[in-house]
Structures are given as C-alpha cells and as structure tokens.
mmCIF file of C-alpha atoms in Angstrom:
data_model
loop_
_atom_site.group_PDB
_atom_site.id
_atom_site.type_symbol
_atom_site.label_atom_id
_atom_site.label_comp_id
_atom_site.label_asym_id
_atom_site.label_seq_id
_atom_site.Cartn_x
_atom_site.Cartn_y
_atom_site.Cartn_z
ATOM 1 C CA MET A 1 0.000 0.000 0.000
ATOM 2 C CA ALA A 2 1.290 3.442 -0.911
ATOM 3 C CA ALA A 3 -0.085 6.398 1.019
ATOM 4 C CA SER A 4 0.120 10.128 0.417
ATOM 5 C CA THR A 5 2.554 11.858 2.741
ATOM 6 C CA THR A 6 0.058 14.615 3.486
ATOM 7 C CA PRO A 7 -1.333 14.286 7.019
ATOM 8 C CA ARG A 8 -4.945 13.734 7.893
ATOM 9 C CA PRO A 9 -6.674 16.766 9.387
ATOM 10 C CA LYS A 10 -7.444 17.107 13.060
ATOM 11 C CA PRO A 11 -11.133 16.974 13.940
ATOM 12 C CA SER A 12 -11.287 20.746 14.332
ATOM 13 C CA GLU A 13 -9.938 21.217 10.817
ATOM 14 C CA SER A 14 -12.449 18.801 9.287
ATOM 15 C CA SER A 15 -15.304 21.129 10.267
ATOM 16 C CA SER A 16 -13.792 24.144 8.463
ATOM 17 C CA PRO A 17 -16.438 26.228 6.675
ATOM 18 C CA ALA A 18 -14.174 26.832 3.662
ATOM 19 C CA ARG A 19 -15.818 25.885 0.374
ATOM 20 C CA GLY A 20 -14.074 24.593 -2.729
ATOM 21 C CA PRO A 21 -14.786 22.745 -5.983
ATOM 22 C CA VAL A 22 -15.706 19.482 -4.282
ATOM 23 C CA GLU A 23 -18.188 21.085 -1.886
ATOM 24 C CA ALA A 24 -19.685 22.966 -4.837
ATOM 25 C CA ALA A 25 -20.139 19.679 -6.729
ATOM 26 C CA LEU A 26 -22.251 18.380 -3.839
ATOM 27 C CA ALA A 27 -24.643 21.337 -3.907
ATOM 28 C CA ASP A 28 -27.483 19.277 -5.423
ATOM 29 C CA VAL A 29 -27.152 16.304 -3.067
ATOM 30 C CA PRO A 30 -30.391 15.866 -1.065
ATOM 31 C CA VAL A 31 -30.538 17.708 2.250
ATOM 32 C CA GLY A 32 -32.020 16.303 5.434
ATOM 33 C CA VAL A 33 -31.614 12.616 4.583
ATOM 34 C CA PRO A 34 -28.934 10.210 5.827
ATOM 35 C CA LEU A 35 -26.231 9.678 3.226
ATOM 36 C CA GLY A 36 -23.888 6.794 2.593
ATOM 37 C CA VAL A 37 -20.511 7.468 0.963
ATOM 38 C CA ALA A 38 -18.751 4.616 -0.814
ATOM 39 C CA TYR A 39 -15.307 4.997 0.732
ATOM 40 C CA SER A 40 -12.319 2.990 -0.493
ATOM 41 C CA GLY A 41 -9.605 5.223 0.977
ATOM 42 C CA GLY A 42 -8.449 6.434 -2.451
ATOM 43 C CA ALA A 43 -8.228 10.094 -3.377
ATOM 44 C CA ASP A 44 -11.608 10.308 -5.104
ATOM 45 C CA SER A 45 -13.708 8.763 -2.352
ATOM 46 C CA THR A 46 -11.677 10.579 0.308
ATOM 47 C CA ALA A 47 -12.479 13.942 -1.268
ATOM 48 C CA LEU A 48 -16.142 12.943 -1.496
ATOM 49 C CA LEU A 49 -16.304 11.801 2.131
ATOM 50 C CA LEU A 50 -14.518 14.874 3.484
ATOM 51 C CA ALA A 51 -16.754 17.309 1.588
ATOM 52 C CA ALA A 52 -19.945 15.412 2.455
ATOM 53 C CA ALA A 53 -19.031 15.255 6.149
ATOM 54 C CA ARG A 54 -18.509 19.013 6.170
ATOM 55 C CA LEU A 55 -21.689 19.877 4.313
ATOM 56 C CA ARG A 56 -23.951 17.336 6.056
ATOM 57 C CA PRO A 57 -22.571 16.970 9.603
ATOM 58 C CA GLY A 58 -24.178 14.090 11.435
ATOM 59 C CA GLN A 59 -25.920 12.785 8.298
ATOM 60 C CA VAL A 60 -23.045 10.892 6.654
ATOM 61 C CA GLN A 61 -21.957 7.277 7.040
ATOM 62 C CA ALA A 62 -19.022 5.668 5.232
ATOM 63 C CA LEU A 63 -19.453 2.329 3.448
ATOM 64 C CA HIS A 64 -16.253 0.365 2.847
ATOM 65 C CA VAL A 65 -16.164 -2.784 0.715
ATOM 66 C CA HIS A 66 -13.343 -5.195 1.577
ATOM 67 C CA HIS A 67 -12.809 -7.124 -1.660
ATOM 68 C CA GLY A 68 -10.168 -9.488 -0.312
ATOM 69 C CA LEU A 69 -8.352 -9.386 -3.649
ATOM 70 C CA GLN A 70 -5.101 -7.836 -2.392
ATOM 71 C CA ALA A 71 -2.804 -8.403 0.558
ATOM 72 C CA ALA A 72 -3.140 -4.686 1.327
ATOM 73 C CA ALA A 73 -6.937 -4.879 1.728
ATOM 74 C CA ASP A 74 -6.686 -5.053 5.527
ATOM 75 C CA ASP A 75 -4.445 -1.975 5.490
ATOM 76 C CA PHE A 76 -7.042 -0.149 3.369
ATOM 77 C CA GLU A 77 -9.701 -0.970 5.948
ATOM 78 C CA ARG A 78 -7.555 0.246 8.857
ATOM 79 C CA HIS A 79 -6.753 3.489 7.045
ATOM 80 C CA CYS A 80 -10.430 4.133 6.312
ATOM 81 C CA ALA A 81 -11.399 3.448 9.923
ATOM 82 C CA GLN A 82 -8.765 5.940 11.150
ATOM 83 C CA VAL A 83 -9.914 8.680 8.777
ATOM 84 C CA CYS A 84 -13.559 8.138 9.736
ATOM 85 C CA GLU A 85 -12.688 8.300 13.430
ATOM 86 C CA CYS A 86 -10.907 11.597 12.800
ATOM 87 C CA LEU A 87 -13.909 12.984 10.913
ATOM 88 C CA GLY A 88 -16.468 11.666 13.385
ATOM 89 C CA VAL A 89 -18.148 9.604 10.663
ATOM 90 C CA PRO A 90 -19.475 6.071 11.331
ATOM 91 C CA ILE A 91 -18.023 3.431 9.022
ATOM 92 C CA HIS A 92 -19.582 0.115 7.986
ATOM 93 C CA VAL A 93 -17.403 -2.567 6.412
ATOM 94 C CA GLU A 94 -18.791 -5.225 4.079
ATOM 95 C CA ARG A 95 -16.548 -8.135 3.117
ATOM 96 C CA VAL A 96 -17.152 -9.785 -0.258
ATOM 97 C CA ASP A 97 -15.657 -12.493 -2.425
ATOM 98 C CA ALA A 98 -14.965 -10.600 -5.661
ATOM 99 C CA ARG A 99 -13.084 -13.389 -7.446
ATOM 100 C CA HIS A 100 -14.175 -13.746 -11.044
ATOM 101 C CA ALA A 101 -15.455 -16.862 -12.757
ATOM 102 C CA PRO A 102 -13.523 -18.378 -15.701
ATOM 103 C CA GLY A 103 -14.046 -16.215 -18.777
ATOM 104 C CA ASP A 104 -15.380 -13.296 -16.734
ATOM 105 C CA SER A 105 -13.624 -9.923 -16.530
ATOM 106 C CA PRO A 106 -11.905 -9.414 -13.137
ATOM 107 C CA GLU A 107 -12.821 -5.717 -13.258
ATOM 108 C CA ASP A 108 -16.478 -6.441 -14.073
ATOM 109 C CA ALA A 109 -16.717 -9.084 -11.349
ATOM 110 C CA ALA A 110 -15.244 -6.746 -8.734
ATOM 111 C CA ARG A 111 -17.563 -3.924 -9.792
ATOM 112 C CA ARG A 112 -20.677 -6.112 -9.574
ATOM 113 C CA ALA A 113 -19.652 -7.405 -6.147
ATOM 114 C CA ARG A 114 -18.991 -3.855 -4.976
ATOM 115 C CA TYR A 115 -22.378 -2.455 -5.998
ATOM 116 C CA GLU A 116 -24.224 -5.449 -4.564
ATOM 117 C CA ALA A 117 -22.332 -5.021 -1.281
ATOM 118 C CA LEU A 118 -22.933 -1.268 -1.151
ATOM 119 C CA ALA A 119 -26.671 -1.716 -1.691
ATOM 120 C CA ARG A 120 -26.779 -4.459 0.935
ATOM 121 C CA VAL A 121 -24.933 -2.531 3.653
ATOM 122 C CA ALA A 122 -26.809 0.689 2.851
ATOM 123 C CA GLN A 123 -30.158 -1.028 3.339
ATOM 124 C CA ALA A 124 -28.951 -2.653 6.551
ATOM 125 C CA HIS A 125 -28.274 0.797 8.015
ATOM 126 C CA GLY A 126 -31.349 2.587 6.707
ATOM 127 C CA LEU A 127 -29.568 4.491 3.940
ATOM 128 C CA ARG A 128 -31.511 5.132 0.747
ATOM 129 C CA THR A 129 -28.923 7.390 -0.927
ATOM 130 C CA VAL A 130 -25.271 6.490 -1.550
ATOM 131 C CA LEU A 131 -22.664 8.805 -3.078
ATOM 132 C CA LEU A 132 -20.024 7.410 -5.451
ATOM 133 C CA GLY A 133 -16.689 9.070 -6.173
ATOM 134 C CA GLN A 134 -16.324 8.572 -9.938
ATOM 135 C CA HIS A 135 -15.082 11.750 -11.612
ATOM 136 C CA ALA A 136 -14.525 13.234 -15.083
ATOM 137 C CA ASP A 137 -11.419 11.141 -15.824
ATOM 138 C CA ASP A 138 -13.307 7.955 -14.929
ATOM 139 C CA GLN A 139 -16.059 9.010 -17.344
ATOM 140 C CA VAL A 140 -13.551 9.476 -20.179
ATOM 141 C CA GLU A 141 -12.011 6.068 -19.473
ATOM 142 C CA THR A 142 -15.478 4.498 -19.525
ATOM 143 C CA LEU A 143 -16.274 6.084 -22.894
ATOM 144 C CA LEU A 144 -12.974 4.967 -24.409
ATOM 145 C CA LEU A 145 -13.570 1.425 -23.179
ATOM 146 C CA ALA A 146 -17.048 1.508 -24.727
ATOM 147 C CA LEU A 147 -15.648 2.700 -28.054
ATOM 148 C CA SER A 148 -12.990 -0.019 -28.013
ATOM 149 C CA ARG A 149 -15.743 -2.639 -27.623
ATOM 150 C CA GLY A 150 -17.957 -1.240 -30.375
ATOM 151 C CA ALA A 151 -20.660 -0.298 -27.879
ATOM 152 C CA GLY A 152 -24.008 1.194 -28.838
ATOM 153 C CA LEU A 153 -25.732 4.188 -27.274
ATOM 154 C CA PRO A 154 -26.076 2.684 -23.763
ATOM 155 C CA GLY A 155 -22.300 2.248 -23.588
ATOM 156 C CA LEU A 156 -21.519 5.595 -25.193
ATOM 157 C CA ALA A 157 -23.771 7.311 -22.637
ATOM 158 C CA GLY A 158 -21.101 6.492 -20.065
ATOM 159 C CA MET A 159 -21.819 6.511 -16.346
ATOM 160 C CA ALA A 160 -25.128 8.041 -15.375
ATOM 161 C CA PRO A 161 -25.182 10.794 -12.726
ATOM 162 C CA SER A 162 -27.696 8.662 -10.801
ATOM 163 C CA PHE A 163 -29.190 5.174 -10.890
ATOM 164 C CA GLU A 164 -31.316 2.873 -8.738
ATOM 165 C CA ARG A 165 -30.291 -0.541 -7.467
ATOM 166 C CA ASP A 166 -32.042 -2.762 -4.932
ATOM 167 C CA GLY A 167 -34.025 0.142 -3.493
ATOM 168 C CA VAL A 168 -30.984 2.402 -3.138
ATOM 169 C CA THR A 169 -30.333 5.582 -5.143
ATOM 170 C CA PHE A 170 -26.689 5.954 -6.171
ATOM 171 C CA LEU A 171 -25.419 9.431 -7.051
ATOM 172 C CA ARG A 172 -22.183 10.465 -8.797
ATOM 173 C CA PRO A 173 -21.818 14.164 -7.926
ATOM 174 C CA LEU A 174 -18.149 14.443 -9.013
ATOM 175 C CA LEU A 175 -18.571 13.484 -12.690
ATOM 176 C CA ARG A 176 -17.639 16.975 -13.906
ATOM 177 C CA LEU A 177 -14.512 17.325 -11.761
ATOM 178 C CA PRO A 178 -11.141 16.104 -13.118
ATOM 179 C CA GLY A 179 -9.120 13.726 -10.970
ATOM 180 C CA PRO A 180 -6.168 16.152 -10.622
ATOM 181 C CA VAL A 181 -8.528 18.790 -9.209
ATOM 182 C CA LEU A 182 -9.666 16.370 -6.504
ATOM 183 C CA ARG A 183 -6.098 15.529 -5.505
ATOM 184 C CA GLU A 184 -5.029 19.161 -5.432
ATOM 185 C CA TRP A 185 -8.052 20.021 -3.292
ATOM 186 C CA LEU A 186 -7.136 17.240 -0.843
ATOM 187 C CA ARG A 187 -3.604 18.598 -0.572
ATOM 188 C CA THR A 188 -4.926 22.041 0.292
ATOM 189 C CA GLN A 189 -6.980 20.409 3.067
ATOM 190 C CA GLY A 190 -4.000 18.489 4.443
ATOM 191 C CA GLN A 191 -5.889 15.257 3.895
ATOM 192 C CA GLY A 192 -4.079 12.031 3.024
ATOM 193 C CA TRP A 193 -5.296 9.087 1.004
ATOM 194 C CA ILE A 194 -4.128 5.672 -0.183
ATOM 195 C CA GLU A 195 -2.899 4.768 -3.645
ATOM 196 C CA ASP A 196 -4.155 1.333 -4.646
ATOM 197 C CA PRO A 197 -1.154 -0.605 -6.056
ATOM 198 C CA SER A 198 -3.413 -2.201 -8.683
ATOM 199 C CA ASN A 199 -3.861 1.230 -10.303
ATOM 200 C CA ALA A 200 -0.307 0.902 -11.663
ATOM 201 C CA ASP A 201 -0.979 -2.495 -13.287
ATOM 202 C CA THR A 202 -0.976 -1.757 -17.017
ATOM 203 C CA GLY A 203 -2.119 -5.297 -17.655
ATOM 204 C CA LEU A 204 -5.595 -3.903 -16.955
ATOM 205 C CA THR A 205 -7.161 -2.084 -19.913
ATOM 206 C CA ARG A 206 -8.473 0.818 -17.860
ATOM 207 C CA ASN A 207 -5.004 1.448 -16.447
ATOM 208 C CA ARG A 208 -3.447 1.433 -19.912
ATOM 209 C CA ILE A 209 -5.953 4.105 -20.920
ATOM 210 C CA ARG A 210 -5.200 6.106 -17.767
ATOM 211 C CA HIS A 211 -1.436 6.028 -18.099
ATOM 212 C CA GLY A 212 -1.076 5.998 -21.891
ATOM 213 C CA LEU A 213 -4.043 7.650 -23.578
ATOM 214 C CA MET A 214 -5.125 10.255 -21.043
ATOM 215 C CA PRO A 215 -1.859 12.240 -21.129
ATOM 216 C CA ALA A 216 -1.958 12.191 -24.953
ATOM 217 C CA LEU A 217 -5.541 13.465 -24.937
ATOM 218 C CA GLU A 218 -4.587 16.187 -22.480
ATOM 219 C CA ALA A 219 -1.837 17.349 -24.812
ATOM 220 C CA ALA A 220 -3.891 17.198 -28.003
ATOM 221 C CA PHE A 221 -7.330 18.274 -26.709
ATOM 222 C CA PRO A 222 -7.075 20.184 -23.407
ATOM 223 C CA ALA A 223 -10.870 20.412 -23.082
ATOM 224 C CA PHE A 224 -11.402 16.695 -23.759
ATOM 225 C CA ARG A 225 -13.069 15.986 -20.398
ATOM 226 C CA ASP A 226 -15.831 18.510 -21.080
ATOM 227 C CA THR A 227 -16.328 17.534 -24.727
ATOM 228 C CA PHE A 228 -16.389 13.803 -23.976
ATOM 229 C CA ALA A 229 -18.904 14.419 -21.199
ATOM 230 C CA ARG A 230 -21.071 16.433 -23.597
ATOM 231 C CA SER A 231 -21.046 13.561 -26.100
ATOM 232 C CA ALA A 232 -22.018 11.159 -23.317
ATOM 233 C CA ARG A 233 -24.960 13.374 -22.374
ATOM 234 C CA HIS A 234 -26.106 13.493 -26.024
ATOM 235 C CA ALA A 235 -25.894 9.681 -26.221
ATOM 236 C CA ALA A 236 -27.832 9.330 -22.960
ATOM 237 C CA GLN A 237 -30.556 11.655 -24.266
ATOM 238 C CA ALA A 238 -30.863 9.684 -27.496
ATOM 239 C CA GLN A 239 -30.986 6.419 -25.566
ATOM 240 C CA ARG A 240 -33.822 7.712 -23.393
ATOM 241 C CA LEU A 241 -35.806 8.495 -26.531
ATOM 242 C CA LEU A 242 -35.171 5.006 -27.937
ATOM 243 C CA HIS A 243 -36.163 3.491 -24.602
ATOM 244 C CA ALA A 244 -39.463 5.398 -24.629
ATOM 245 C CA LEU A 245 -40.133 4.328 -28.231
ATOM 246 C CA ALA A 246 -39.441 0.672 -27.376
ATOM 247 C CA GLN A 247 -41.801 0.871 -24.410
ATOM 248 C CA ASP A 248 -44.559 2.259 -26.625
ATOM 249 C CA ASP A 249 -44.001 -0.354 -29.334
ATOM 250 C CA LEU A 250 -43.990 -3.234 -26.855
ATOM 251 C CA SER A 251 -47.023 -1.905 -24.984
ATOM 252 C CA ALA A 252 -48.971 -1.833 -28.252
ATOM 253 C CA MET A 253 -48.370 -5.589 -28.557
ATOM 254 C CA GLN A 254 -49.925 -6.214 -25.133
ATOM 255 C CA GLY A 255 -47.428 -8.837 -24.044
ATOM 256 C CA ASP A 256 -44.349 -10.517 -25.480
ATOM 257 C CA PRO A 257 -43.321 -9.411 -28.997
ATOM 258 C CA ASP A 258 -45.919 -10.317 -31.602
ATOM 259 C CA ILE A 259 -44.130 -11.593 -34.708
ATOM 260 C CA ALA A 260 -46.599 -10.176 -37.244
ATOM 261 C CA ALA A 261 -46.560 -6.782 -35.505
ATOM 262 C CA LEU A 262 -42.751 -6.835 -35.446
ATOM 263 C CA GLN A 263 -42.649 -7.478 -39.182
ATOM 264 C CA ARG A 264 -44.636 -4.300 -39.808
ATOM 265 C CA LEU A 265 -41.919 -2.217 -38.137
ATOM 266 C CA PRO A 266 -38.642 -1.096 -39.782
ATOM 267 C CA ARG A 267 -35.739 -3.415 -38.936
ATOM 268 C CA GLU A 268 -34.017 -0.765 -36.758
ATOM 269 C CA ARG A 269 -37.194 -0.356 -34.726
ATOM 270 C CA GLN A 270 -37.556 -4.123 -34.378
ATOM 271 C CA ALA A 271 -34.001 -4.269 -33.013
ATOM 272 C CA ASN A 272 -34.722 -1.460 -30.550
ATOM 273 C CA LEU A 273 -37.858 -3.216 -29.286
ATOM 274 C CA LEU A 274 -36.150 -6.609 -28.937
ATOM 275 C CA ARG A 275 -33.191 -5.164 -27.021
ATOM 276 C CA HIS A 276 -35.602 -3.433 -24.654
ATOM 277 C CA TRP A 277 -37.762 -6.557 -24.229
ATOM 278 C CA LEU A 278 -34.762 -8.691 -23.340
ATOM 279 C CA ALA A 279 -33.160 -6.127 -21.023
ATOM 280 C CA ALA A 280 -36.244 -4.801 -19.216
ATOM 281 C CA GLY A 281 -38.238 -8.004 -19.132
ATOM 282 C CA HIS A 282 -35.511 -10.592 -18.605
ATOM 283 C CA GLY A 283 -32.348 -8.736 -17.545
ATOM 284 C CA VAL A 284 -30.253 -10.025 -20.439
ATOM 285 C CA ALA A 285 -28.480 -8.498 -23.429
ATOM 286 C CA CYS A 286 -27.871 -10.162 -26.773
ATOM 287 C CA SER A 287 -24.765 -9.789 -28.871
ATOM 288 C CA SER A 288 -24.920 -8.000 -32.218
ATOM 289 C CA ALA A 289 -24.600 -11.335 -34.025
ATOM 290 C CA GLN A 290 -27.437 -12.896 -31.998
ATOM 291 C CA LEU A 291 -29.680 -9.906 -32.608
ATOM 292 C CA GLU A 292 -29.047 -9.949 -36.366
ATOM 293 C CA GLU A 293 -29.844 -13.668 -36.497
ATOM 294 C CA LEU A 294 -33.036 -13.112 -34.510
ATOM 295 C CA LEU A 295 -34.121 -10.292 -36.830
ATOM 296 C CA ASP A 296 -33.476 -12.496 -39.864
ATOM 297 C CA GLN A 297 -35.589 -15.267 -38.343
ATOM 298 C CA VAL A 298 -38.412 -12.855 -37.535
ATOM 299 C CA GLN A 299 -38.381 -11.627 -41.127
ATOM 300 C CA ALA A 300 -38.433 -15.203 -42.486
ATOM 301 C CA CYS A 301 -41.235 -16.357 -40.172
ATOM 302 C CA ARG A 302 -44.172 -16.283 -42.644
ATOM 303 C CA THR A 303 -45.791 -19.678 -42.134
ATOM 304 C CA ARG A 304 -47.583 -21.322 -39.223
ATOM 305 C CA GLY A 305 -44.958 -24.065 -38.980
ATOM 306 C CA HIS A 306 -41.863 -21.836 -39.051
ATOM 307 C CA GLY A 307 -39.993 -22.334 -35.777
ATOM 308 C CA ILE A 308 -37.593 -19.923 -34.076
ATOM 309 C CA ARG A 309 -35.055 -21.091 -31.501
ATOM 310 C CA ILE A 310 -31.973 -18.914 -31.064
ATOM 311 C CA LYS A 311 -29.419 -18.779 -28.253
ATOM 312 C CA VAL A 312 -29.476 -15.341 -26.621
ATOM 313 C CA ALA A 313 -27.280 -14.473 -23.654
ATOM 314 C CA SER A 314 -27.659 -17.271 -21.068
ATOM 315 C CA GLY A 315 -30.904 -18.605 -22.532
ATOM 316 C CA ARG A 316 -32.822 -18.781 -25.791
ATOM 317 C CA VAL A 317 -35.553 -16.998 -27.735
ATOM 318 C CA GLU A 318 -38.261 -19.254 -29.168
ATOM 319 C CA ARG A 319 -41.456 -18.877 -31.130
ATOM 320 C CA GLU A 320 -44.548 -19.747 -29.122
ATOM 321 C CA GLY A 321 -47.595 -19.410 -31.338
ATOM 322 C CA PRO A 322 -47.741 -15.861 -32.731
ATOM 323 C CA ARG A 323 -45.222 -14.474 -30.238
ATOM 324 C CA LEU A 324 -41.603 -14.664 -29.128
ATOM 325 C CA ALA A 325 -40.649 -15.962 -25.699
ATOM 326 C CA TRP A 326 -37.339 -16.005 -23.818
ATOM 327 C CA HIS A 327 -36.360 -18.947 -21.614
ATOM 328 C CA PRO A 328 -33.318 -19.139 -19.345
ATOM 329 C CA ALA A 329 -30.937 -22.053 -19.739
ATOM 330 C CA ILE A 330 -31.942 -25.103 -17.738
#
C-alpha cells in the first residue's frame, strides 16, 4: 500500500467552513436525509467523504467494501477506519468475495460485487442514498472502453449521474470534476489518502488508458473531459428516446413481442424493441450477431410451422404461437 505523505486533518480542521470545488459539486445532493458514501480510501472517495461530512454533519456514514483481492486490503480498511474516526463519521465494512469466474472480466466481477455489497450494507443501516466518487477522468475512461468494444448508445452514454439498485439511489456528484482537481483540493486540506497498487498495473485495460491515452488526450485536446462528457450526455438523451419508443411499441403488442406486428416495423425499430424486451423483461443483453440472427428469423417467419429457436445471452428466444418468448438455460 502506498499512502500520500500529506497528514490527515485534526477533527477541528475537518469542520472548516471553507468551500471549494468538491463542496460545490455536492450542492445538489439531497438535504435532510442520511447519506452513505462509498469509501475505499483512495483520493476520489476521500475527497467525497470529506466534503460530504462538512456539508452534512451528522448525516453521513461511510461504506467500505473489503474485496479481499489484495494483501493490502486489511491496510485499506484500517486506514479508512482511522480517517472516519478523525472525521467523526461512522463506518460500515462489508466483506465480499470478488473473485471472477472463468471467462469473466476481473474488473467487471469486482464492480458487480462492490455495488451489490454497497446496496446491501446501505439497506442494513437505513440508507436510501449512496454517493459514489467517480469523476470526469473515470467518465472518459469508460467512454474509451465503450468505443474499443464497439458499444451502442447505452455504452456511449457512459456513467449516469444517478441510478437505482435494490431500493438504493446511487449518485455520482463528481462526474464533472477532473481527478487532478480532486487531488489538489485534498492537498490544500491536508488530507491524506491511499494509492491502490493495482492502479499501476498496465495489464488492466483501464489502467493502460489512464497512463497511456489520457496524457496524450490532455496534450492534443485540453478540453477533452468537457467535450467527452457532452457527447455522453447526447448519447444518454438519445438512448432515453429510444427506450421510450421501445416501451410504446412493446405496450402496443400487449405482451411478449408479436411476430406479425414486429414485421410491420422497420428493422431498426424491431431491433430497438427486442433489445428493450430482453433487457427490461428478462435482464439479459444479446450480442450483435445474436440480434441480427433473430431479426433475420423474424423476417423469415411467414408460415404457421416456421420455428424460431436462437441462443441469446444465457438462454434462448423461441417462437410460441404468434409471439416470441425467452427462456433461461436449464
């Protein structure tokens, strides 16, 4: 574990009324409700916790997820407990097994385990709102990853400023603040943080983007954080419109997709409806190849005896009478 050499503030300093960019970013966070802050001990979550504790004294609780993936994880937990004691903020620790299954992405597995744990511990302590520390640099990295994977609008929309999971509202109030601004602000506060050793592992795609591409973007396009964020907002707006259209189209069918009704729609609109049906109704996403095959089968289905049975995600889409149905793998 590598830690910043800047000291942690004394309790009297943590209640300073001084305002800065991080406090300003939290201006729209709900007032008068208990708040959870996802706190890893890194610079981003430390800045978020410190600002939230100042702005909402007595209303903030820290949520720390112990992933158990690194030898330093126990040191992270001890550091977080010390900072919270200094700030007078309760801390709740949730231990998870974030190991990934064969063929699964280690980063994706850890992220899923983290959000599940945060929602679980938040509910256990009566918290309905949890703040996350992702910032503008994280948003750029997310967009670049989406582009590298050939993502559609949902991916290009990046990280949403807010989302719901298991009855908990998650907010990302720092999405417009660059990472260097957060670290500089922490230095001015005399607040230390931990540097996760895994952040230097360029075997991870996100770290290669951070250490290789981000400096090049900074040199070539100094305003890239703002322009990338604007593109993400445009993509999110377009996706909301497509979502609303898919809801209307599916509602008109009064149930699962009706094959004859699908055939009367343009192919792009069929694809939009089917993606929505699978995601909203069954929590699965199909690959581009699976979707194209399904669309071809829908188009070819002109006789009573024409069957459809296509593998989609972890299950299959089948024809059942005049409609499509999705069944999970047995």
